[in-house]
Short mmCIF file of C-alpha atoms in Angstrom, two decimals:
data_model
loop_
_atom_site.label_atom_id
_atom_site.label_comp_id
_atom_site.label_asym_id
_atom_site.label_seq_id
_atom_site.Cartn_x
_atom_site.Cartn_y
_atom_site.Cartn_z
CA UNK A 1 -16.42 45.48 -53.89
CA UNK A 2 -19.96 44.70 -54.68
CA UNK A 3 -20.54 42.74 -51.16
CA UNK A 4 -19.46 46.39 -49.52
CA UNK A 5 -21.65 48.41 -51.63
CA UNK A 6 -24.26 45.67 -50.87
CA UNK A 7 -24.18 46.37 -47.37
CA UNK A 8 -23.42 50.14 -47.81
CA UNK A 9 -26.70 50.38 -49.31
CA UNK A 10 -28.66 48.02 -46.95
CA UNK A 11 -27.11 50.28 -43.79
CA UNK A 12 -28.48 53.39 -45.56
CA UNK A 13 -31.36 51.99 -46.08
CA UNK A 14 -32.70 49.97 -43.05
CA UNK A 15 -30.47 52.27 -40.30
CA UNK A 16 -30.00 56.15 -42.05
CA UNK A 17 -34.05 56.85 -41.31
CA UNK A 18 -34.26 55.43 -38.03
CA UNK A 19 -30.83 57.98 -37.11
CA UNK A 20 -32.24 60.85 -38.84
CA UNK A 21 -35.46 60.43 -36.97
CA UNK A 22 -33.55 59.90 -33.73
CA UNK A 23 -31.99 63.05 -34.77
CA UNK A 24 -34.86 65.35 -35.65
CA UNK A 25 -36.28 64.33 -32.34
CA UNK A 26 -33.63 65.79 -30.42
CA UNK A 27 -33.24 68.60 -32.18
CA UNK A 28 -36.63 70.01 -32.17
CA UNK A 29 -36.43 70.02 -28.19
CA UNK A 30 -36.40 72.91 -26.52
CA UNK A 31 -33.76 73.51 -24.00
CA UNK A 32 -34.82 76.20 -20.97
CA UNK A 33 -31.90 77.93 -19.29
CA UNK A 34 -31.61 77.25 -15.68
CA UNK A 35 -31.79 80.13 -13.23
CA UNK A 36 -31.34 78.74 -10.33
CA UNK A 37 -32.39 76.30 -7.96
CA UNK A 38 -34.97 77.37 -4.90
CA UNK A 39 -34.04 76.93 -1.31
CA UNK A 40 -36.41 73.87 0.52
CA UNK A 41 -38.87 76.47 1.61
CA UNK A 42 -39.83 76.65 -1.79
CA UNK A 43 -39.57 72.84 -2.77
CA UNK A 44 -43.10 72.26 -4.44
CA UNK A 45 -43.53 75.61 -6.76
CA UNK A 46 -46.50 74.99 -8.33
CA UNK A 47 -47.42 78.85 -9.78
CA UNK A 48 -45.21 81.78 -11.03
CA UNK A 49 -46.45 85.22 -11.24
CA UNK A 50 -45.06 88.75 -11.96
CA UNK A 51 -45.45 92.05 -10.28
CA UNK A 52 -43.35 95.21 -9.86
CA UNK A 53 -39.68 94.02 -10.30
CA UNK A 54 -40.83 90.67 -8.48
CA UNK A 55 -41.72 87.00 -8.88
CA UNK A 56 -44.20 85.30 -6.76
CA UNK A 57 -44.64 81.87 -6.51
CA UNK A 58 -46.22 78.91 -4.05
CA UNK A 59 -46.17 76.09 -2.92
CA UNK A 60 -48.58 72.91 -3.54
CA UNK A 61 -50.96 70.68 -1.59
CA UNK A 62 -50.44 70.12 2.69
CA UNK A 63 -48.32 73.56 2.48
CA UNK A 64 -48.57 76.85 4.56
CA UNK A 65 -51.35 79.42 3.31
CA UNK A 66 -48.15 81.69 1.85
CA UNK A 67 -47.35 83.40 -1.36
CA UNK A 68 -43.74 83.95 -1.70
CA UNK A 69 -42.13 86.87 -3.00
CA UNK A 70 -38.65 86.60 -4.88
CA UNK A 71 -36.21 88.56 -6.84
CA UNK A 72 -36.27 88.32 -10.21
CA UNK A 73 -33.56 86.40 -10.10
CA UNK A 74 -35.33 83.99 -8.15
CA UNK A 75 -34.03 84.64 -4.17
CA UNK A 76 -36.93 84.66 -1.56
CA UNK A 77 -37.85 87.96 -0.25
CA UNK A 78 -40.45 87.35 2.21
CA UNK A 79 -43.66 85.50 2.51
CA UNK A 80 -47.01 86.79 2.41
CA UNK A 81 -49.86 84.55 4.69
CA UNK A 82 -53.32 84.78 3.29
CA UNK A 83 -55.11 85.11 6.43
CA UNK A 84 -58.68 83.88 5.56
CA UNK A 85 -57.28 80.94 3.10
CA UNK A 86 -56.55 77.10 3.38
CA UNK A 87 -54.04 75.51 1.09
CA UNK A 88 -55.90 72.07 0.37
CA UNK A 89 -54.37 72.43 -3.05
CA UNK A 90 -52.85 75.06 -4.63
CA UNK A 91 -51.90 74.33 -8.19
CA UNK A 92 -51.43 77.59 -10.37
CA UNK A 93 -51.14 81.65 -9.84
CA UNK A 94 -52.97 83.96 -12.64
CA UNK A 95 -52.56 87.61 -12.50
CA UNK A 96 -53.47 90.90 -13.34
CA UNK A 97 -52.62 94.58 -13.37
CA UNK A 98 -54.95 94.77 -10.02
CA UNK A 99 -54.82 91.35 -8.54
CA UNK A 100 -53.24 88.64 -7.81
CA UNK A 101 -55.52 84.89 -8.42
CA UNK A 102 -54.00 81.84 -6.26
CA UNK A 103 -55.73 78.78 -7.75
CA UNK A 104 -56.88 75.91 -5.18
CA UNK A 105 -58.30 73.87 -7.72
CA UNK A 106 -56.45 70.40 -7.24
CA UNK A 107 -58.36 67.25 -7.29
CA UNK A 108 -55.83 64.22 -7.57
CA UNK A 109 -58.54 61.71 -6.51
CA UNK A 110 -61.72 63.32 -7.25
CA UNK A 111 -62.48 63.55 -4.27
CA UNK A 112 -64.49 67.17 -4.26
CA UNK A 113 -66.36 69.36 -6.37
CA UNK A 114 -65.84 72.88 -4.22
CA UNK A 115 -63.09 74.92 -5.41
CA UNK A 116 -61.59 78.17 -4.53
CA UNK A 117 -59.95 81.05 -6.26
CA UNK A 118 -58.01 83.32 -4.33
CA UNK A 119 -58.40 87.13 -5.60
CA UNK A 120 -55.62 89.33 -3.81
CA UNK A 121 -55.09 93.02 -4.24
CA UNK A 122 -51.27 93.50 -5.35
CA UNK A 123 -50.59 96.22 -3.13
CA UNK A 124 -51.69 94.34 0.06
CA UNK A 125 -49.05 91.80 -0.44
CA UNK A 126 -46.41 94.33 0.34
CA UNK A 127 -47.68 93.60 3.96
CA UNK A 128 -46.94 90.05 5.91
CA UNK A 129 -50.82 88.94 6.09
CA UNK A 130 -53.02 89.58 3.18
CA UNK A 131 -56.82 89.00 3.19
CA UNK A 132 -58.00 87.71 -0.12
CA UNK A 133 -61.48 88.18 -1.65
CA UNK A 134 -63.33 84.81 -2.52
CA UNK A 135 -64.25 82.68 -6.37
CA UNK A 136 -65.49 79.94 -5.83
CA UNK A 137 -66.65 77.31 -8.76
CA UNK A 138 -68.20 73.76 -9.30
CA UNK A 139 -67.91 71.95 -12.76
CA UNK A 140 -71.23 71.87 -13.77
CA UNK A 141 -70.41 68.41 -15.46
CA UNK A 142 -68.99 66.71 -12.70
CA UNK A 143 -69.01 62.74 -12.17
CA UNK A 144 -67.89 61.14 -8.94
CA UNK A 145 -65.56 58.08 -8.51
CA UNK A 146 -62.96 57.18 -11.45
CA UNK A 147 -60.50 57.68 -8.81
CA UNK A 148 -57.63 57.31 -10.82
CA UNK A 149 -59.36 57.84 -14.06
CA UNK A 150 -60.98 61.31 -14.20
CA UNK A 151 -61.43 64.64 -15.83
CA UNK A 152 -62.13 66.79 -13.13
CA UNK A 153 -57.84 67.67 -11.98
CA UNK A 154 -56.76 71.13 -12.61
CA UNK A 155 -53.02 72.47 -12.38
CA UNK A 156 -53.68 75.93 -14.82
CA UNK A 157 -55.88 78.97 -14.33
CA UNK A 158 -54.88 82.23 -16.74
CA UNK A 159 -56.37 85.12 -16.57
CA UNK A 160 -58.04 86.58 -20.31
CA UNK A 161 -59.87 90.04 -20.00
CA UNK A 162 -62.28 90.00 -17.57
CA UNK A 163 -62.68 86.20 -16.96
CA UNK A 164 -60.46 83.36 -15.46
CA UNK A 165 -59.74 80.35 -17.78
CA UNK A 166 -59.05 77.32 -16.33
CA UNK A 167 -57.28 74.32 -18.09
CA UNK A 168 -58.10 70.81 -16.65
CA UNK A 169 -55.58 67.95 -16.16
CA UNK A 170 -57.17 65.34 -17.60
CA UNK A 171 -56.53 61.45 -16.85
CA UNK A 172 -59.51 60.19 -17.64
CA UNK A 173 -59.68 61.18 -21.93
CA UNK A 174 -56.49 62.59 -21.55
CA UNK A 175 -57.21 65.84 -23.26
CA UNK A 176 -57.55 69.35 -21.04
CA UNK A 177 -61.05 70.45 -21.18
CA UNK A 178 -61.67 74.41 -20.77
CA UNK A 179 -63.93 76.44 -18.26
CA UNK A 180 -64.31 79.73 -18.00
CA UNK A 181 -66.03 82.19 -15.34
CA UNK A 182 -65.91 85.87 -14.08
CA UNK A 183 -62.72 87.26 -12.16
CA UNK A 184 -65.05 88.72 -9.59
CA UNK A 185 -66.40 87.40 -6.53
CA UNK A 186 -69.05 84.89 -5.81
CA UNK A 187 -69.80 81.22 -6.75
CA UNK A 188 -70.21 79.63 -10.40
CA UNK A 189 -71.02 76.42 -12.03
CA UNK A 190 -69.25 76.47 -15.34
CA UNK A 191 -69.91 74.43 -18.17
CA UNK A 192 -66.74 72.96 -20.38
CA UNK A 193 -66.64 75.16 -23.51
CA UNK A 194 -64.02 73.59 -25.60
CA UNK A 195 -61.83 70.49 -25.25
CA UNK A 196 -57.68 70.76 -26.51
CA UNK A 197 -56.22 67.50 -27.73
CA UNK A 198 -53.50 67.42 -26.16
CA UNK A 199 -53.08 64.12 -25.23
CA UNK A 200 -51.12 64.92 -21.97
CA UNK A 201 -51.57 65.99 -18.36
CA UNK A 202 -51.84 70.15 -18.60
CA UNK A 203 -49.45 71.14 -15.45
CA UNK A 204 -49.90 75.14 -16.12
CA UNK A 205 -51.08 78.02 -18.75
CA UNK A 206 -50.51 81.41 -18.58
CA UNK A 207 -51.96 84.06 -21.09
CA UNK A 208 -50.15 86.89 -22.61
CA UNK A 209 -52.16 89.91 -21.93
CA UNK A 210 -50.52 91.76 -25.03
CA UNK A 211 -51.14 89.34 -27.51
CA UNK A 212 -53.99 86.83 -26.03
CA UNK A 213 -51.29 84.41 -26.59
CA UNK A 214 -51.80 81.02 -25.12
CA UNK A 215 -49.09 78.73 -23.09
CA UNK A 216 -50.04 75.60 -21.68
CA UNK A 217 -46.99 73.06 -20.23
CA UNK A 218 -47.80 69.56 -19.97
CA UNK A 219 -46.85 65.82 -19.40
CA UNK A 220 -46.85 62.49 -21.39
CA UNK A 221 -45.44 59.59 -20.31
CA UNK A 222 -43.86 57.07 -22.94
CA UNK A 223 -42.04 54.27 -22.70
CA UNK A 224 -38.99 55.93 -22.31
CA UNK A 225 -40.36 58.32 -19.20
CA UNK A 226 -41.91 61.46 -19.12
CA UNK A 227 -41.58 63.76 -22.17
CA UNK A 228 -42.58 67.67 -21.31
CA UNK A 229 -44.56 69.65 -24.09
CA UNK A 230 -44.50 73.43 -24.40
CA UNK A 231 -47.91 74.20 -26.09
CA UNK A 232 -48.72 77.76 -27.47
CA UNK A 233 -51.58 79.20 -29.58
CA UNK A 234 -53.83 82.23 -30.07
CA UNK A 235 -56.91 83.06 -28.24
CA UNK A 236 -60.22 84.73 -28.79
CA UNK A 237 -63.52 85.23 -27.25
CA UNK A 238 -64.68 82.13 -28.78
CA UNK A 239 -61.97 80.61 -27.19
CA UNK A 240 -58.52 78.83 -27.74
CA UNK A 241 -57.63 78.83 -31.84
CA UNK A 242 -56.71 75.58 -31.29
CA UNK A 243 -56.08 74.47 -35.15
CA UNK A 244 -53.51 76.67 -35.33
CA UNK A 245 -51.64 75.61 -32.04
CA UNK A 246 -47.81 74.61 -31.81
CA UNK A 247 -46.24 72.35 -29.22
CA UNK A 248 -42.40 71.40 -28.70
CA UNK A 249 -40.76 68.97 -26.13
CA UNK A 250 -39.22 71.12 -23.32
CA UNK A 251 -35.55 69.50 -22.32
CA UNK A 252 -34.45 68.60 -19.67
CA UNK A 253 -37.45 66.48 -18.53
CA UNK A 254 -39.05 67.53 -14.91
CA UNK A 255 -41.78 68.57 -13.10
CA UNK A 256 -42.47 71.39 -14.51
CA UNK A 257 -45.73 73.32 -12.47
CA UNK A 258 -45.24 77.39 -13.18
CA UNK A 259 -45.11 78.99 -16.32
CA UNK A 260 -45.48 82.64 -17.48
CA UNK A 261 -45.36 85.27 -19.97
CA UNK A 262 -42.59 88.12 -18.83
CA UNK A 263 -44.61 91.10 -19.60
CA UNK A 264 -41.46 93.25 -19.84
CA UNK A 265 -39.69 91.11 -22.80
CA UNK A 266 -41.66 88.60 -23.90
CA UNK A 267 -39.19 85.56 -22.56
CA UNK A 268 -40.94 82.77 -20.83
CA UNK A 269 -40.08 81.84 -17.09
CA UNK A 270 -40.96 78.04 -15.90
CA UNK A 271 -40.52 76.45 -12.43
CA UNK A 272 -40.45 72.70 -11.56
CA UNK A 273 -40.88 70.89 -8.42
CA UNK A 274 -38.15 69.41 -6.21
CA UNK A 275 -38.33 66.03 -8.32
CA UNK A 276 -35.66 65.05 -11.30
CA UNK A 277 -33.41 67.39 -9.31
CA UNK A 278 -32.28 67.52 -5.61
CA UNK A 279 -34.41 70.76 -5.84
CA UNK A 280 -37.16 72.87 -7.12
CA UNK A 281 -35.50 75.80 -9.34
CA UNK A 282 -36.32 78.40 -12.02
CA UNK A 283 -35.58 78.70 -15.49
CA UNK A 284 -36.33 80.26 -18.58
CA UNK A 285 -36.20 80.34 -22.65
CA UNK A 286 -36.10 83.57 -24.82
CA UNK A 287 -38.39 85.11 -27.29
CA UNK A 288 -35.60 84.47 -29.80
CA UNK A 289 -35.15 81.07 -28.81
CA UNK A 290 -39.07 80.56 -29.81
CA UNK A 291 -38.90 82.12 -32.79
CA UNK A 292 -35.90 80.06 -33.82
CA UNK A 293 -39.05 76.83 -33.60
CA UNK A 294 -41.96 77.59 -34.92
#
C-alpha cells in the first residue's frame, strides 16, 4: 500500500505539471471557423478587404495585376485589373471609406528599396480595369545584403486616420518594426518609429477604424512546426500601446496572409494561402469568441 502511494505521489508530481501545461496550451488556442475554401484562381490570398456587401482579396508575388471581388461568403465575383500597376509583390490590402490601398511592399531577399502603394477609388472597381493613384516609399534605414537575414520584408499595411502604417516582417531581429507615412500621393522615406516584440514573422494587420484597435497575425516556428499568433492591442497617435498588447495561438496552423476587422459586427475574417491545405480558403472567429480570451 505504501509502494502505490509512493508512486501515486511521484506520478503527480514529476507527470501532473507537465499534462496540465500540455493542457493549458491547447486550450488557450484559438480555433477560426472555416468558411470555405477558394477556387485555384485565388490560391495565394495574401490581403482581405471590405466594401459594400463585398470582400476583396489578391493574390501574391508573379500574379496578374487583379483585385478580386467575392461574396461575403467568399465566391469570386469578378476581377478588377489595375491598369497602370505591376504585381512584383503584393502582400497586404488596407482600406478606407474612399479607397482602396493594395500593398506591393514584399522583399523576400532584400533585394530593393522602391516600393509601391496602390491607392484605388472604391467606386472605380465596380468597372473591369481600374487606374490606381501612386505611394511610393523607401525605408529611410535601409541596409543591403543579409539576404536571408533582414529587416526590411513587409506582409501588413493598415490604414489609421489619415496615414498608412506598415508592419515589417522581420528575419533579421525578429521583431516587426513600424513605419508610417501619408495616404496621399507622392514618394516618402520613412523612418522606423517604434519596434513590437513580437518575436515572429508579422504576415498581416488590419486596424479597426471604430476603436483604433490593432490586429497583427504572425508566424514562429518551433520545434514542433509553425505556431500562428493572433496579436491585438490599442493604438494612438504616438503609436501602437504595445504594453498592453494580447496575443493567442490561432488553430489550425497555416499560412495565414489576410486579416480584417468586419466593420459591420466586429468578427474577424482571416485567409491563408494554398499551403497546409489542398487550397487557399477563408475563415473567421467571433467577437464573442475573443472576448471569451482575453
Amino acid at each position: 500500500m505504501c509502494r502505490k502511494v509512493f508512486l501515486f505521489s511521484y506520478v503527480v508530481i514529476f507527470f501532473f505539471p507537465t499534462i496540465l501545461c500540455f493542457s493549458l496550451l491547447h486550450a488557450s488556442d484559438l480555433e477560426v471557423t472555416e468558411l470555405m475554401e477558394f477556387d485555384s484562381s485565388l490560391s495565394e490570398s495574401s490581403g482581405l478587404a471590405s466594401h459594400g456587401r463585398f470582400l476583396w482579396s489578391i493574390n501574391d508575388s508573379g500574379n496578374r495585376n487583379e483585385v478580386l471581388k467575392l461574396s461575403q461568403a467568399g465566391e469570386q465575383i469578378n476581377s478588377i485589373e489595375i491598369t497602370n500597376a505591376t504585381n512584383i509583390d503584393w502582400e497586404s490590402l488596407a482600406q478606407d471609406e474612399e479607397y482602396l490601398y493594395i500593398g506591393d511592399i514584399g522583399n523576400n531577399f532584400n533585394r530593393r528599396n522602391n516600393f509601391t502603394i496602390y491607392k484605388i477609388a472604391w467606386d472605380l472597381l465596380e468597372k473591369d480595369f481600374a487606374e490606381a493613384e501612386i505611394i511610393t516609399f523607401s525605408y529611410a534605414d535601409y541596409e543591403k545584403g543579409n539576404f536571408v537575414s533582414h529587416n526590411f520584408d513587409a506582409e501588413g499595411i493598415a490604414v489609421r486616420e489619415e496615414e498608412i502604417w506598415l508592419f515589417t516582417k522581420n528575419r533579421g531581429d525578429g521583431n516587426s518594426n513600424l513605419y508610417r507615412f501619408p495616404k496621399l500621393p507622392g514618394h516618402y522615406e520613412p523612418k522606423k518609429t517604434q519596434t513590437l516584440a513580437v518575436e515572429s514573422l508579422v504576415t498581416a494587420a488590419d486596424i479597426d477604424p471604430r476603436t483604433g484597435k490593432l490586429i497583427l497575425l504572425s508566424m514562429r516556428r518551433l520545434s514542433t512546426g509553425w505556431v500562428n499568433i493572433f496579436w491585438s492591442g490599442l493604438t494612438a497617435d504616438s503609436g501602437v500601446i504595445w504594453d498592453s498588447s494580447e496575443s493567442i495561438n490561432i488553430s489550425p496552423s497555416d499560412q495565414w496572409e489576410g486579416v480584417l476587422w468586419e466593420r459591420s459586427n466586429g468578427d474577424i475574417l482571416m485567409t491563408h494561402e494554398q499551403n497546409t491545405r489542398k487550397s487557399a480558403g477563408l475563415a473567421k472567429f467571433t467577437s464573442e469568441a475573443l472576448k471569451s480570451v482575453e
